[in-house]
Coordinates of C-alpha atoms and ligand atoms in Angstrom, one line a residue:
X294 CA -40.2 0.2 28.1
X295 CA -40.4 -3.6 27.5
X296 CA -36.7 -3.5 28.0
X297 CA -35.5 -2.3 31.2
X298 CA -32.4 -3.9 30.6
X299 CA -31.0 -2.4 27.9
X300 CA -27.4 -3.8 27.8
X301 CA -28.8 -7.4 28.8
X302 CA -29.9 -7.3 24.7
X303 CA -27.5 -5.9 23.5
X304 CA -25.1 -8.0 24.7
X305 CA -26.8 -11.2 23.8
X306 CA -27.2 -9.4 20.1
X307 CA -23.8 -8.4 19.5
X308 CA -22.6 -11.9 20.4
X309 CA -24.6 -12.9 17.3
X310 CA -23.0 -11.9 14.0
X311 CA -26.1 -12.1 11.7
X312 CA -28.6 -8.7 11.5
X313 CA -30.9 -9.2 14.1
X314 CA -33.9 -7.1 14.9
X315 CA -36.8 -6.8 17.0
X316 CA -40.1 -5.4 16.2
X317 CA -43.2 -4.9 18.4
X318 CA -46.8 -5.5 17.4
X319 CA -47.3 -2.8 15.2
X320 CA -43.7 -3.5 13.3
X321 CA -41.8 -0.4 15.5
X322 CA -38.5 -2.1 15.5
X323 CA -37.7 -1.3 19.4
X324 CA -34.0 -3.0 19.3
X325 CA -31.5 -3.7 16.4
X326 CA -27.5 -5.6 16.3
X327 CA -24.7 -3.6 14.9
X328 CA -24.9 -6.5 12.4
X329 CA -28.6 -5.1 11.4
X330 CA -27.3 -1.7 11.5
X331 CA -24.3 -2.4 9.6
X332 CA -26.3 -4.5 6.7
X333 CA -28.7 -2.2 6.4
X334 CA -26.2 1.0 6.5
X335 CA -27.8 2.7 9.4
X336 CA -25.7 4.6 12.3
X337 CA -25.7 2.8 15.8
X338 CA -29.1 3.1 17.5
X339 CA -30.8 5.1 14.4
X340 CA -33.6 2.0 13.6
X341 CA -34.9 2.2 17.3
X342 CA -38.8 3.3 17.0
X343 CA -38.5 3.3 13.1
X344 CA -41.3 1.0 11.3
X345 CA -39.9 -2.2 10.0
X346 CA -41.3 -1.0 6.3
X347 CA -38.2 0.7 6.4
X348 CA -36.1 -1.6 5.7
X349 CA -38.3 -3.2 2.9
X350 CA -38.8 -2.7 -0.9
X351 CA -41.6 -0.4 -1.2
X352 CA -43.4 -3.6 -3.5
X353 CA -43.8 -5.7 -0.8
X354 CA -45.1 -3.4 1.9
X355 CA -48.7 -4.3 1.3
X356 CA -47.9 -8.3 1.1
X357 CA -45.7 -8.1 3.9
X358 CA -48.4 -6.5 6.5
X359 CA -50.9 -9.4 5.9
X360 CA -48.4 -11.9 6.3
X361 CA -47.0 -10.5 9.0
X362 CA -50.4 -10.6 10.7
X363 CA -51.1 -13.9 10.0
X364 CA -47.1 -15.2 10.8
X365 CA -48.6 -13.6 14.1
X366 CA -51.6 -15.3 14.3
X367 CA -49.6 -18.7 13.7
X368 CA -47.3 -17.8 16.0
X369 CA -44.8 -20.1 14.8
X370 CA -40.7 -19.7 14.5
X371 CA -40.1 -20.3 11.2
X372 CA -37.7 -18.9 8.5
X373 CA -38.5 -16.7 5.9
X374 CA -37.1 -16.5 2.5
X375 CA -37.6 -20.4 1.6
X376 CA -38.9 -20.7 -1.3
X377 CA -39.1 -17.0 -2.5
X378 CA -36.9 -14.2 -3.0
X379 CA -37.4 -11.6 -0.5
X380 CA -35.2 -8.3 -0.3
X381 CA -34.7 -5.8 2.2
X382 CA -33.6 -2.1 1.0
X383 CA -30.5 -0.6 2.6
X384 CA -30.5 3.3 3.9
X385 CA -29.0 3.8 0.7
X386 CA -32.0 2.7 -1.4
X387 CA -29.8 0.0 -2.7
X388 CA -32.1 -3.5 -2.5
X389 CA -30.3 -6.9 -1.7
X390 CA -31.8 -10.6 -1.1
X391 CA -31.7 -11.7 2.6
X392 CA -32.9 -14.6 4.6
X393 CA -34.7 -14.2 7.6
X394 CA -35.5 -16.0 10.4
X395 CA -38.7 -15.3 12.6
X396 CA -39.2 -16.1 16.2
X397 CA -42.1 -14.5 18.4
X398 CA -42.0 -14.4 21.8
X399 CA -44.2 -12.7 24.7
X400 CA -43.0 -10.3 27.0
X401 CA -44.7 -8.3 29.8
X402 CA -47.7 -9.8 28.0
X403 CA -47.1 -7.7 24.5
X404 CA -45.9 -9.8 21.7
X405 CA -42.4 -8.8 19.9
X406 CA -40.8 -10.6 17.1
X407 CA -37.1 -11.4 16.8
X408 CA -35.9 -11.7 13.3
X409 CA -32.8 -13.1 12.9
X410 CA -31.5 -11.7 9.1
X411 CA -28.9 -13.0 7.1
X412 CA -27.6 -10.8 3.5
X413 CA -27.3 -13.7 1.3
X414 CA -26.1 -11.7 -1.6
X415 CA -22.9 -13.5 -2.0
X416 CA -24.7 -16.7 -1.8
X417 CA -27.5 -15.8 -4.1
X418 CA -25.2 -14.7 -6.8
X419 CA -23.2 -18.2 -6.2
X420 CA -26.9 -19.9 -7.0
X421 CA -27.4 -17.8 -9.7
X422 CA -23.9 -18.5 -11.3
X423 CA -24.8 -22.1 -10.5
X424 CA -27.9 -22.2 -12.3
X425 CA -26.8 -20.3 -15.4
X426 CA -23.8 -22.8 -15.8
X427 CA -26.6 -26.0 -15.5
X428 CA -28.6 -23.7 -17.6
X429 CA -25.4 -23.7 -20.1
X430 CA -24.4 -27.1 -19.4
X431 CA -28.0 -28.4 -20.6
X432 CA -28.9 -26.0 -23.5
X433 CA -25.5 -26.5 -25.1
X434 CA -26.0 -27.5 -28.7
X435 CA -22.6 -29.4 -28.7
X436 CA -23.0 -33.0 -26.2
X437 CA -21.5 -32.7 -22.8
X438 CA -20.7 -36.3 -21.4
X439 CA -19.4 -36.3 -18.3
X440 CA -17.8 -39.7 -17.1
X441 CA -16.1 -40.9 -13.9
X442 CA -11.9 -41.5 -14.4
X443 CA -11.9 -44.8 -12.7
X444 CA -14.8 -46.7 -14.2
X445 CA -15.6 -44.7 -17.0
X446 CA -19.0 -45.0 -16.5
X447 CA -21.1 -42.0 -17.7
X448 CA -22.5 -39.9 -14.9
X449 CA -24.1 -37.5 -16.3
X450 CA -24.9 -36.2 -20.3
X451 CA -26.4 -32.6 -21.3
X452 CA -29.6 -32.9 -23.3
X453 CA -27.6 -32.2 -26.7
X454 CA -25.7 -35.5 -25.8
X455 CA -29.0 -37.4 -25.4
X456 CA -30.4 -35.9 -28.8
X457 CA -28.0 -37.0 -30.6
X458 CA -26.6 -40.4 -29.6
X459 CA -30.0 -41.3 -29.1
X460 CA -29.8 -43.3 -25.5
X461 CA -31.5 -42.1 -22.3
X462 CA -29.7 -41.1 -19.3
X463 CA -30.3 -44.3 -17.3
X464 CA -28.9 -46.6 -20.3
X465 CA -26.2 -44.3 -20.3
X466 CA -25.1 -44.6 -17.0
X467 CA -24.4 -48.3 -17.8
X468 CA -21.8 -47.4 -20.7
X469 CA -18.8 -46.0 -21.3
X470 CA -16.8 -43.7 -24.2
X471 CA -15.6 -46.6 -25.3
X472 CA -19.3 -48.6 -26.2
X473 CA -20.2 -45.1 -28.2
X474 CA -16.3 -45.3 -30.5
X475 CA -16.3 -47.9 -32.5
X476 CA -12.9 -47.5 -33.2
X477 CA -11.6 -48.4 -29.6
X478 CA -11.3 -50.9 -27.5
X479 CA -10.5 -50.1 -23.6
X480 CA -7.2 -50.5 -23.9
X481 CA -6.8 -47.9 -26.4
X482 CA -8.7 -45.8 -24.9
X483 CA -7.5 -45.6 -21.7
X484 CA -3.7 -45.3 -23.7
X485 CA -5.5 -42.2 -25.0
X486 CA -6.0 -40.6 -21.9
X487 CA -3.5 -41.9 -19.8
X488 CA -1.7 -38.3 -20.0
X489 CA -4.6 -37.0 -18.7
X490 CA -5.0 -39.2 -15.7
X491 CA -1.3 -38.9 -14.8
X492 CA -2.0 -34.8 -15.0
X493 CA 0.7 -34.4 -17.7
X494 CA -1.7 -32.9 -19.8
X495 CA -4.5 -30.6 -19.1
X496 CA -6.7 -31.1 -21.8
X497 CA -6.9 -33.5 -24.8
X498 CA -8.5 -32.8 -28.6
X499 CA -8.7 -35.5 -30.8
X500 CA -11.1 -36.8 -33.6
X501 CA -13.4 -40.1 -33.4
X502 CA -16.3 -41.9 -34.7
X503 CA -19.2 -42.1 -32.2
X504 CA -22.0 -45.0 -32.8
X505 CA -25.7 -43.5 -32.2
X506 CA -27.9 -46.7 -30.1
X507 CA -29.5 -46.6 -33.9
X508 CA -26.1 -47.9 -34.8
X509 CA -25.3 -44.8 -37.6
X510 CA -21.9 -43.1 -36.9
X511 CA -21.3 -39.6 -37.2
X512 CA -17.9 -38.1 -36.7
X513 CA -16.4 -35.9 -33.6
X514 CA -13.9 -34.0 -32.0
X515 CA -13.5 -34.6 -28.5
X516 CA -12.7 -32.1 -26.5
X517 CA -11.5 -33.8 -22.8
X518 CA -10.5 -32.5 -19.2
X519 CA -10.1 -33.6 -16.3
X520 CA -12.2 -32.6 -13.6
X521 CA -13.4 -33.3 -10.0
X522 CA -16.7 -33.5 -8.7
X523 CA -17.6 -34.2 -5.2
X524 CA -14.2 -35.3 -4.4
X525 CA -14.2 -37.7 -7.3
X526 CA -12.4 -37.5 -10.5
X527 CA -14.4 -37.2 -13.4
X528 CA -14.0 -36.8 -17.2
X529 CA -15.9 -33.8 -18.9
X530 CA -15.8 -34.1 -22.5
X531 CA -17.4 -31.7 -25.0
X532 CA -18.4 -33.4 -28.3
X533 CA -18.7 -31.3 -31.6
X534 CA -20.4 -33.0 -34.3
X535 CA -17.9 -32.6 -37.3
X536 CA -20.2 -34.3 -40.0
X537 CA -20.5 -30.8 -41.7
X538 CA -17.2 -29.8 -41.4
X539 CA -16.0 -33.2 -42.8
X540 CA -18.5 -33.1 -45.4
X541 CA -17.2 -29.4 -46.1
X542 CA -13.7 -30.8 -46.1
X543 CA -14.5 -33.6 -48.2
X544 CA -16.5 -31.1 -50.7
X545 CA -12.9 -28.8 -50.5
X546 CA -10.7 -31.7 -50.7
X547 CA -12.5 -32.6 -53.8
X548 CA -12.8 -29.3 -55.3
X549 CA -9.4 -28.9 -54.7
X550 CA -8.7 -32.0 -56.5
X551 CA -10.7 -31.0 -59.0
X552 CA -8.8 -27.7 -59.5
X553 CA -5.9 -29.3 -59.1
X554 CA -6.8 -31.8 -62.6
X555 CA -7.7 -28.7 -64.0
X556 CA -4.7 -27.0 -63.5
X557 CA -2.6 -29.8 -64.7
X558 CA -4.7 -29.6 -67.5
X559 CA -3.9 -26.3 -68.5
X560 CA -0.7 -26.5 -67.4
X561 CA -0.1 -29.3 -69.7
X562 CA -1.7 -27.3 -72.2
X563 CA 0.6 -24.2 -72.1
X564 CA 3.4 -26.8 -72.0
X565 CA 2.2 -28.5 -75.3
X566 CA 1.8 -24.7 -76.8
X567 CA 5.5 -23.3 -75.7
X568 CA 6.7 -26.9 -77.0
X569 CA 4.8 -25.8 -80.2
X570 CA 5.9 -22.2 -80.0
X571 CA 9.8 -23.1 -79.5
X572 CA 9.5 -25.9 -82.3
X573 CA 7.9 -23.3 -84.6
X574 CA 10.5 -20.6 -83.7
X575 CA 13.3 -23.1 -83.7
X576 CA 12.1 -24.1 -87.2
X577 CA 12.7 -20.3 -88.2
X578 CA 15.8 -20.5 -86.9
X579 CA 17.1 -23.2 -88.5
X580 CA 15.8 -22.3 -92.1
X581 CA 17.2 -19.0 -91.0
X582 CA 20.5 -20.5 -90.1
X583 CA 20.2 -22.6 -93.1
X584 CA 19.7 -19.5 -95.2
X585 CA 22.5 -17.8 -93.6
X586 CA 24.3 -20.8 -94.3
X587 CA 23.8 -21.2 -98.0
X588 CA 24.7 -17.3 -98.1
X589 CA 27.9 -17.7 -96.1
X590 CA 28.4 -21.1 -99.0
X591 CA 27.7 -19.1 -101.9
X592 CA 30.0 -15.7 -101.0
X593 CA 32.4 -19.0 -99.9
X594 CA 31.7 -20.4 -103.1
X595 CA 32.4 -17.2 -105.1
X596 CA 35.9 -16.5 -103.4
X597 CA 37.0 -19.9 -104.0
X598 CA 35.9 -20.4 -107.0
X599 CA 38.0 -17.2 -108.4
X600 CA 40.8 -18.5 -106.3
X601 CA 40.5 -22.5 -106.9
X602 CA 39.6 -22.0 -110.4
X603 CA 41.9 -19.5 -111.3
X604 CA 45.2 -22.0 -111.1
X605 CA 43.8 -24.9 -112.9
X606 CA 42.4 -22.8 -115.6
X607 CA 45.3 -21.1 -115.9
X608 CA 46.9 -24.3 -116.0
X609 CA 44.7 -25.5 -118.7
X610 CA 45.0 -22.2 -121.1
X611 CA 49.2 -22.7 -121.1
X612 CA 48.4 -26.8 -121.8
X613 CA 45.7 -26.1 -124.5
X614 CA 48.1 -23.2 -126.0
X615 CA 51.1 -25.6 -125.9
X616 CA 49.6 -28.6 -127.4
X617 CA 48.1 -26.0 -130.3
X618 CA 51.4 -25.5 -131.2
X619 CA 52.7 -29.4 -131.5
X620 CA 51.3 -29.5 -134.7
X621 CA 53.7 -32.0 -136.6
X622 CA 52.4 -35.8 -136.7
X623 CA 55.3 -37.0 -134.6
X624 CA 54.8 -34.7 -131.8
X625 CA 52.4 -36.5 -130.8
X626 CA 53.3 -37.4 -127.0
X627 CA 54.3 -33.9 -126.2
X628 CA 50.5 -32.9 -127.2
X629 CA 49.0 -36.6 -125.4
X630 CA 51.4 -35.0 -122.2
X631 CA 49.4 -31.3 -122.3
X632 CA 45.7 -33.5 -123.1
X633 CA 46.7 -35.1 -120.2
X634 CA 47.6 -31.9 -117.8
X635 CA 43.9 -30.3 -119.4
X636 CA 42.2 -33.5 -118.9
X637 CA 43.6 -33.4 -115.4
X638 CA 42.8 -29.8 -114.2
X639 CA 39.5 -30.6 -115.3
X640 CA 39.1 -33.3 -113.6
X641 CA 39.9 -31.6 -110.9
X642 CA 37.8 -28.6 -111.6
X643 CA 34.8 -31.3 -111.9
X644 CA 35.8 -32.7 -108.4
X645 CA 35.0 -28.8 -106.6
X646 CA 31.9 -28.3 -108.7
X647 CA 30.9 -31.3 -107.2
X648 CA 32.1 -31.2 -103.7
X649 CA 29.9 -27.7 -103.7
X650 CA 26.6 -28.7 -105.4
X651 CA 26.8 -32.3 -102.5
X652 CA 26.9 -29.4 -99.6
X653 CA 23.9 -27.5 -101.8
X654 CA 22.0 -30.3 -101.9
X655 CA 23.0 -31.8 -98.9
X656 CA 22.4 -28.0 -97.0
X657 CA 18.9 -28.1 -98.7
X658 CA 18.5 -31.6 -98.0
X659 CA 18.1 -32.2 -101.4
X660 CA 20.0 -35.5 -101.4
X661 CA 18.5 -38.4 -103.2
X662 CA 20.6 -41.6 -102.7
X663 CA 20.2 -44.0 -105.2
X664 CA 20.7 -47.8 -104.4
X665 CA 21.9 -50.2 -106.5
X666 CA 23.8 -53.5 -107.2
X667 CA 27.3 -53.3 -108.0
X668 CA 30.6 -54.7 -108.1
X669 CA 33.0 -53.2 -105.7
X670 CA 35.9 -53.6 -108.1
X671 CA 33.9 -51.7 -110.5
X672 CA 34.4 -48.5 -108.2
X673 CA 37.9 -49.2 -106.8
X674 CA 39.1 -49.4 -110.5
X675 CA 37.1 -46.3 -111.8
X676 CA 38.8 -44.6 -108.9
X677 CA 42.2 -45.6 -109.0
X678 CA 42.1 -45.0 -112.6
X679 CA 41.3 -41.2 -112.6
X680 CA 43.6 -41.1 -109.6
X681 CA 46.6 -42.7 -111.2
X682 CA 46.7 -39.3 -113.5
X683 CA 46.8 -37.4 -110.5
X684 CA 50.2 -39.0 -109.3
X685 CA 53.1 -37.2 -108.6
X686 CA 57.0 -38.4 -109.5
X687 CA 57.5 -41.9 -108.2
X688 CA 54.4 -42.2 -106.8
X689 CA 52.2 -45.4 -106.6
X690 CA 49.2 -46.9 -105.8
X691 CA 48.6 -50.4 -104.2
X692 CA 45.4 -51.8 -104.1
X693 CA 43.6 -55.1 -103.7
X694 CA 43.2 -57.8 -106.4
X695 CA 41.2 -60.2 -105.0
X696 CA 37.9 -58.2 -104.6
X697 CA 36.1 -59.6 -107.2
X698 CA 33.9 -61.5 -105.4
X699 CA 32.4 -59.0 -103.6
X700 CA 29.2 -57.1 -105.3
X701 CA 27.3 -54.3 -103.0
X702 CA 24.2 -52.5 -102.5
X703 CA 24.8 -48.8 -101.9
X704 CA 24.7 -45.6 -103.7
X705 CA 27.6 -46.2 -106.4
X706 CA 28.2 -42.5 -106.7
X707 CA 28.8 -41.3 -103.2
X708 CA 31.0 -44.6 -103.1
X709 CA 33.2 -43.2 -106.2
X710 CA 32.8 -39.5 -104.1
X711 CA 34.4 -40.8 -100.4
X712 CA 37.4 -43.0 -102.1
X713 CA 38.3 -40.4 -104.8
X714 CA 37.8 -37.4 -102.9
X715 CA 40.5 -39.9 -99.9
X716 CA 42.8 -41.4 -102.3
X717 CA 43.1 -37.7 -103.8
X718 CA 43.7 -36.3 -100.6
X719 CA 46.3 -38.9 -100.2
X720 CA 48.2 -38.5 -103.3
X721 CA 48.0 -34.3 -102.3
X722 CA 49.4 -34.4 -99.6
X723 CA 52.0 -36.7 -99.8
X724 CA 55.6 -36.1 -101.1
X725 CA 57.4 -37.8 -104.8
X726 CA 58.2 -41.4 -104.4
X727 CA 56.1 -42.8 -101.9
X728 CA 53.1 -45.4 -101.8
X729 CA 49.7 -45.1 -101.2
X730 CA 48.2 -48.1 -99.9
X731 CA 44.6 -49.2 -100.5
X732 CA 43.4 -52.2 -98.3
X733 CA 39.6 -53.6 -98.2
X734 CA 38.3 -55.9 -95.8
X735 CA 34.9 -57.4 -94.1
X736 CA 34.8 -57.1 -90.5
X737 CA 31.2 -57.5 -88.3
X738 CA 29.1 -57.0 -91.7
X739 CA 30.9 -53.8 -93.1
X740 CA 32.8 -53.4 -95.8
X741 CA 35.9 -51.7 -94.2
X742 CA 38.4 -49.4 -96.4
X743 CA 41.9 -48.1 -95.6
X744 CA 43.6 -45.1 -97.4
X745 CA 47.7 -45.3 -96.3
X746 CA 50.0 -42.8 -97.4
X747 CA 53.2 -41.5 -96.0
X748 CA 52.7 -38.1 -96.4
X749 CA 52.7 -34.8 -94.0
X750 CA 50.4 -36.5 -92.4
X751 CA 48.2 -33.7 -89.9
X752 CA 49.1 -32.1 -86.7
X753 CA 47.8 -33.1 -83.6
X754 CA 46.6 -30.1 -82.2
X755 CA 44.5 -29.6 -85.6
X756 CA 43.5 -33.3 -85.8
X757 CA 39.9 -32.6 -84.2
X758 CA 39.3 -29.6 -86.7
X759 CA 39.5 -32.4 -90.1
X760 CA 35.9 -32.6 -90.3
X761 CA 35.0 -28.8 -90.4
X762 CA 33.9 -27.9 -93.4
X763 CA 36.7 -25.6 -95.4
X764 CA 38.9 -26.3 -92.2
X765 CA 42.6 -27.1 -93.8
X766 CA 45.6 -28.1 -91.5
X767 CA 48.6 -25.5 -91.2
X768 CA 51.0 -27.7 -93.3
X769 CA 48.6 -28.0 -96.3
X770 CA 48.3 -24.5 -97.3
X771 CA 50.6 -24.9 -99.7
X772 CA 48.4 -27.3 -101.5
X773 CA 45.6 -26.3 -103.3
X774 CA 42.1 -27.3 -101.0
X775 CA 38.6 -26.2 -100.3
X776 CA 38.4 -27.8 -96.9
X777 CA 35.1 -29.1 -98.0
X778 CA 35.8 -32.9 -99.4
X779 CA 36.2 -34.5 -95.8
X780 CA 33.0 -33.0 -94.6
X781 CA 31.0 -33.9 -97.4
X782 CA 32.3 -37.5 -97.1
X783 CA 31.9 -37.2 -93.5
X784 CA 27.8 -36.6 -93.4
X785 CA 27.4 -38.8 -96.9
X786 CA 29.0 -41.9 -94.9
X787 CA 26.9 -41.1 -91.5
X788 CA 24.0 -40.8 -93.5
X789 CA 24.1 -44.0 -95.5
X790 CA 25.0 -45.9 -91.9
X791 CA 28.7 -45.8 -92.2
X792 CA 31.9 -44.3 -90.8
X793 CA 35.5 -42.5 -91.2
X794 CA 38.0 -42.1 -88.8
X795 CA 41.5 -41.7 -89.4
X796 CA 45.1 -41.5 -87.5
X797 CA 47.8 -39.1 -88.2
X798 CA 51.4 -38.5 -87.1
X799 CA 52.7 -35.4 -88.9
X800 CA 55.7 -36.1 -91.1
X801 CA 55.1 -39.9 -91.5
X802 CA 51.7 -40.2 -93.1
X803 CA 48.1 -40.9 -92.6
X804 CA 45.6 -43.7 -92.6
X805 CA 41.7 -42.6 -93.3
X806 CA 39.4 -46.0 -92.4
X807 CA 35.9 -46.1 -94.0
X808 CA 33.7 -48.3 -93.2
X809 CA 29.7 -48.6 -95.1
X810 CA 27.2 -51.7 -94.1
X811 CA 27.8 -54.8 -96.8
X812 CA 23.7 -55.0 -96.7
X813 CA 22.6 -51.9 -96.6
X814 CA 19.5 -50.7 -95.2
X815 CA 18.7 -47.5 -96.0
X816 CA 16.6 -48.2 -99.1
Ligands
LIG1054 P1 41.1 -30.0 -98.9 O1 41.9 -31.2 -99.2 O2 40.4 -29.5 -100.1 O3 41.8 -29.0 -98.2 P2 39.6 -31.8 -97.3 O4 38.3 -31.7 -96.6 O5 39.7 -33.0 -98.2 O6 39.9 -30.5 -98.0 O7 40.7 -32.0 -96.2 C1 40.7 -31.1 -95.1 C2 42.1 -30.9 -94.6 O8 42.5 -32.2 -94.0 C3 43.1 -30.7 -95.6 O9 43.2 -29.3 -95.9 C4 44.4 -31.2 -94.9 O10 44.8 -30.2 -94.0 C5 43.9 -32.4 -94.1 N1 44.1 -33.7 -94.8 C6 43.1 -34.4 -95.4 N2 43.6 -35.5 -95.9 C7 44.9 -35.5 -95.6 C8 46.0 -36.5 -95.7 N3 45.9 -37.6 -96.4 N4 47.2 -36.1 -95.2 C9 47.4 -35.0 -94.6 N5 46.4 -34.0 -94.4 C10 45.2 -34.3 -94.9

């Protein structure tokens, strides 16, 4: 046994904490660690007199025989595993990568190696993990710049970096972020990622413009963290190249514009058509309205005709039957007295027939003013003329001398239609013995009329009602009355550019103000 001394090995081996086996010329291992034992999974003392092809892969067997022999030959301590991969295979079967060290040494004049074996699993996977992240660091399509916190100074790109910004790594070194954004100065820069330095942040995302060495631009989003390599802080920042996404957003951005125009468009569109639509329906309504109107006027016309009608004829059937029967020479004042009375209910009759056919033609829009030069005394006397037969006992109208001098331009008629139809309404409704005052003046370029009387004037609560068509005041039933005269005057006046307003206190009379433009423009 080249051992004699058992324990004086096993001693010195156990004190080592690495695998560590010894194997004679023909690769018998004759001594093995617990640490061998334990790496390789074999019970305490089980690898004595085993083959060392044991305990590797069944590929290398061959290989590992010659150089075996010629590691012999050289005779040299060296360490296996530089440079190449080699495994050893566990009781198991189960293969892992180890590092060995070889030393040969003589003994009792045979030759034994001592390998000194190391499982560098662990470490191996921590290379491997290393070189697949380089692997990943370089390969990555999107740049990698990695620069140090202090200086700022690039220390290191990925290849995707150098593509595209077009510098090599040794002119990079010499620059900073801030030479490739155009955008920033230093100072701003170093604002930027000042919450990064101070570690309030962990991680920063923001958008630039980065300037190739070719001097084009092409815009980024910088992703940036803080890091630390070999006990130095460093910057890593991962660059995406945004120009298609911008592009893309600039393409949607103007599509949606686009759209947007579009919808407008039709928007405005379907606007323009429900304006249409409504116009066209409200059209229909109003001819409807205006047809219901003239339906409600006609049935309206119809009952007041047989009522308004019915009096004055009446009226005019006891005159005319009276006067027939005057028939001596000197009765003639009693039959001038009835001609008068027929004359008057006539007159009267002719007022409503013509009150009705204004609303007709106004309702229908039928109304043709006619314009033309007149004397205003002309009217006033016409008027007061056929109104002086109207008068009751005592009554009496005053009205202006001295208007002579004035000569108008409007529709003569509808003149003739607003006084008569207010000095009427005046002498109506107003009692025996009292005055009705007519009083003309100029004032700001119109021709301003007041009716007076001291009648039973209107009451207030009814005041706002006057201008309804067939609306007639509580206290004036008694009279006979359409309720149309005021309105016709009313819309006549407003549409020739004039006015009426009036004042009323009920027992004590009204006054009714006119006023129509002296030049008048509706021609
Ligand atoms: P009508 O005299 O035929 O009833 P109008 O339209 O001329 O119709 O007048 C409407 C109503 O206004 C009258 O019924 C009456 O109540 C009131 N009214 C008009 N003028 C006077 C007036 N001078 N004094 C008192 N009431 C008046």
């Amino acid at each position: 046994m080249p051992f004699t001394n058992e324990n004086t090995f096993d001693i010195l081996a156990e004190a080592i904490s690495e695998g560590v086996i010894i194997v004679d010329e023909k690769q018998t291992i004759v001594a093995s660690n617990s640490g061998a034992e334990t790496m390789f999974g074999y019970d305490r003392g089980e690898l004595k007199g085993k083959p060392l092809n044991i305990l590797i892969p069944q590929q290398y067997h061959r290989g590992h025989g010659g150089h075996f022999k010629s590691f012999l030959k050289s005779s040299e301590k060296r360490q296996m595993g530089r440079g190449r991969d080699i495994s050893g295979v566990a009781k198991c079967g189960k293969t892992f990568p180890v590092e060995a060290g070889l030393s040969p040494f003589e003994i009792y004049g045979k030759t034994f190696v001592m390998a000194l074996v190391m499982d560098i699993t662990i470490r191996k996977k921590a290379e491997q993990e290393l070189i697949h992240w380089a692997k990943i660091f370089d390969e990555s399509l999107n740049e990698i710049f990695i620069f140090d916190a202090q200086s700022l100074k690039f220390i290191d790109v990925n290849r995707g970096a150098l593509q595209n910004i077009g510098y090599n790594l040794e002119e990079l070194k010499q620059l900073t972020p801030v030479d490739i954004k155009p955008e920033y100065t230093e100072e701003r820069f170093r604002v930027l990622i000042n919450d990064l330095v101070q570690k309030k942040t962990e991680k920063l995302k923001f958008e630039a413009i980065h300037q190739r060495k070719d001097g084009t631009t092409y815009p980024v989003e910088v992703h940036l963290q803080l890091s630390n390599l070999e006990n130095k802080d460093v910057f890593v920042a991962i660059i995406l190249d945004i120009t298609d996404r911008k592009n893309y957003t600039e393409k949607l951005e103007k599509k949606v514009e686009e759209r947007t125009e579009e919808l407008h468009h039709t928007i405005q569109e379907l606007k323009e058509e429900v304006k249409l639509r409504m116009e066209a329906e409200a059209k229909t309504k109003e001819s409807l309205k205006k047809e219901k109107d003239l339906n409600e006027l006609k049935t309206k016309f119809l009952s007041l005709v047989s009522h308004e009608f019915k009096t004055p004829l009446s009226g005019i059937l006891t005159s005319a039957t009276l006067a027939g029967k005057y028939t001596k020479e000197e009765q003639q004042e009693k039959r001038d007295k009835h001609l008068d009375t027929i004359k008057n209910k006539v007159k009267y009759l002719d007022n409503i027939l013509n009150d009705f056919l204004s609303i007709e033609r106004l309702e229908t829009g039928k109304v043709n003013y006619k314009f033309s030069i007149f004397p205003l005394s002309k009217v006033v006397n016409e008027v007061v003329y056929d109104a002086n037969m109207l008068l009751k006992g005592g009554q009496r109208i005053n009205y202006p001398d001295d208007i002579d001098g004035y000569t108008l331009e409007f529709d003569e008629k509808i003149l003739e239609l607003v006084l008569s139809n207010l000095i009427n309404n005046a002498i109506k409704y107003s009692g025996e013995n009292t005055t009705i005052d007519i009083q003309i003046h100029v004032e700001d370029n119109m021709l301003v009329f007041k009716i007076l009387d001291q009648g039973i004037g209107i009451p207030e609560k009814e005041q706002e009602f006057i201008f309804k068509r067939y609306f007639r005041a509580e206290n004036a039933l008694l009279d006979q009355g359409t309720g149309i005269g005021l309105n016709i005057v009313k819309t006549h006046l407003e549409n020739l550019g004039g006015s009426i307003t009036f004042t009323s206190t009920e027992n004590k009379g009204s006054t009714f103000v006119i006023k129509i433009p002296m030049i008048n423009k509706h021609k």
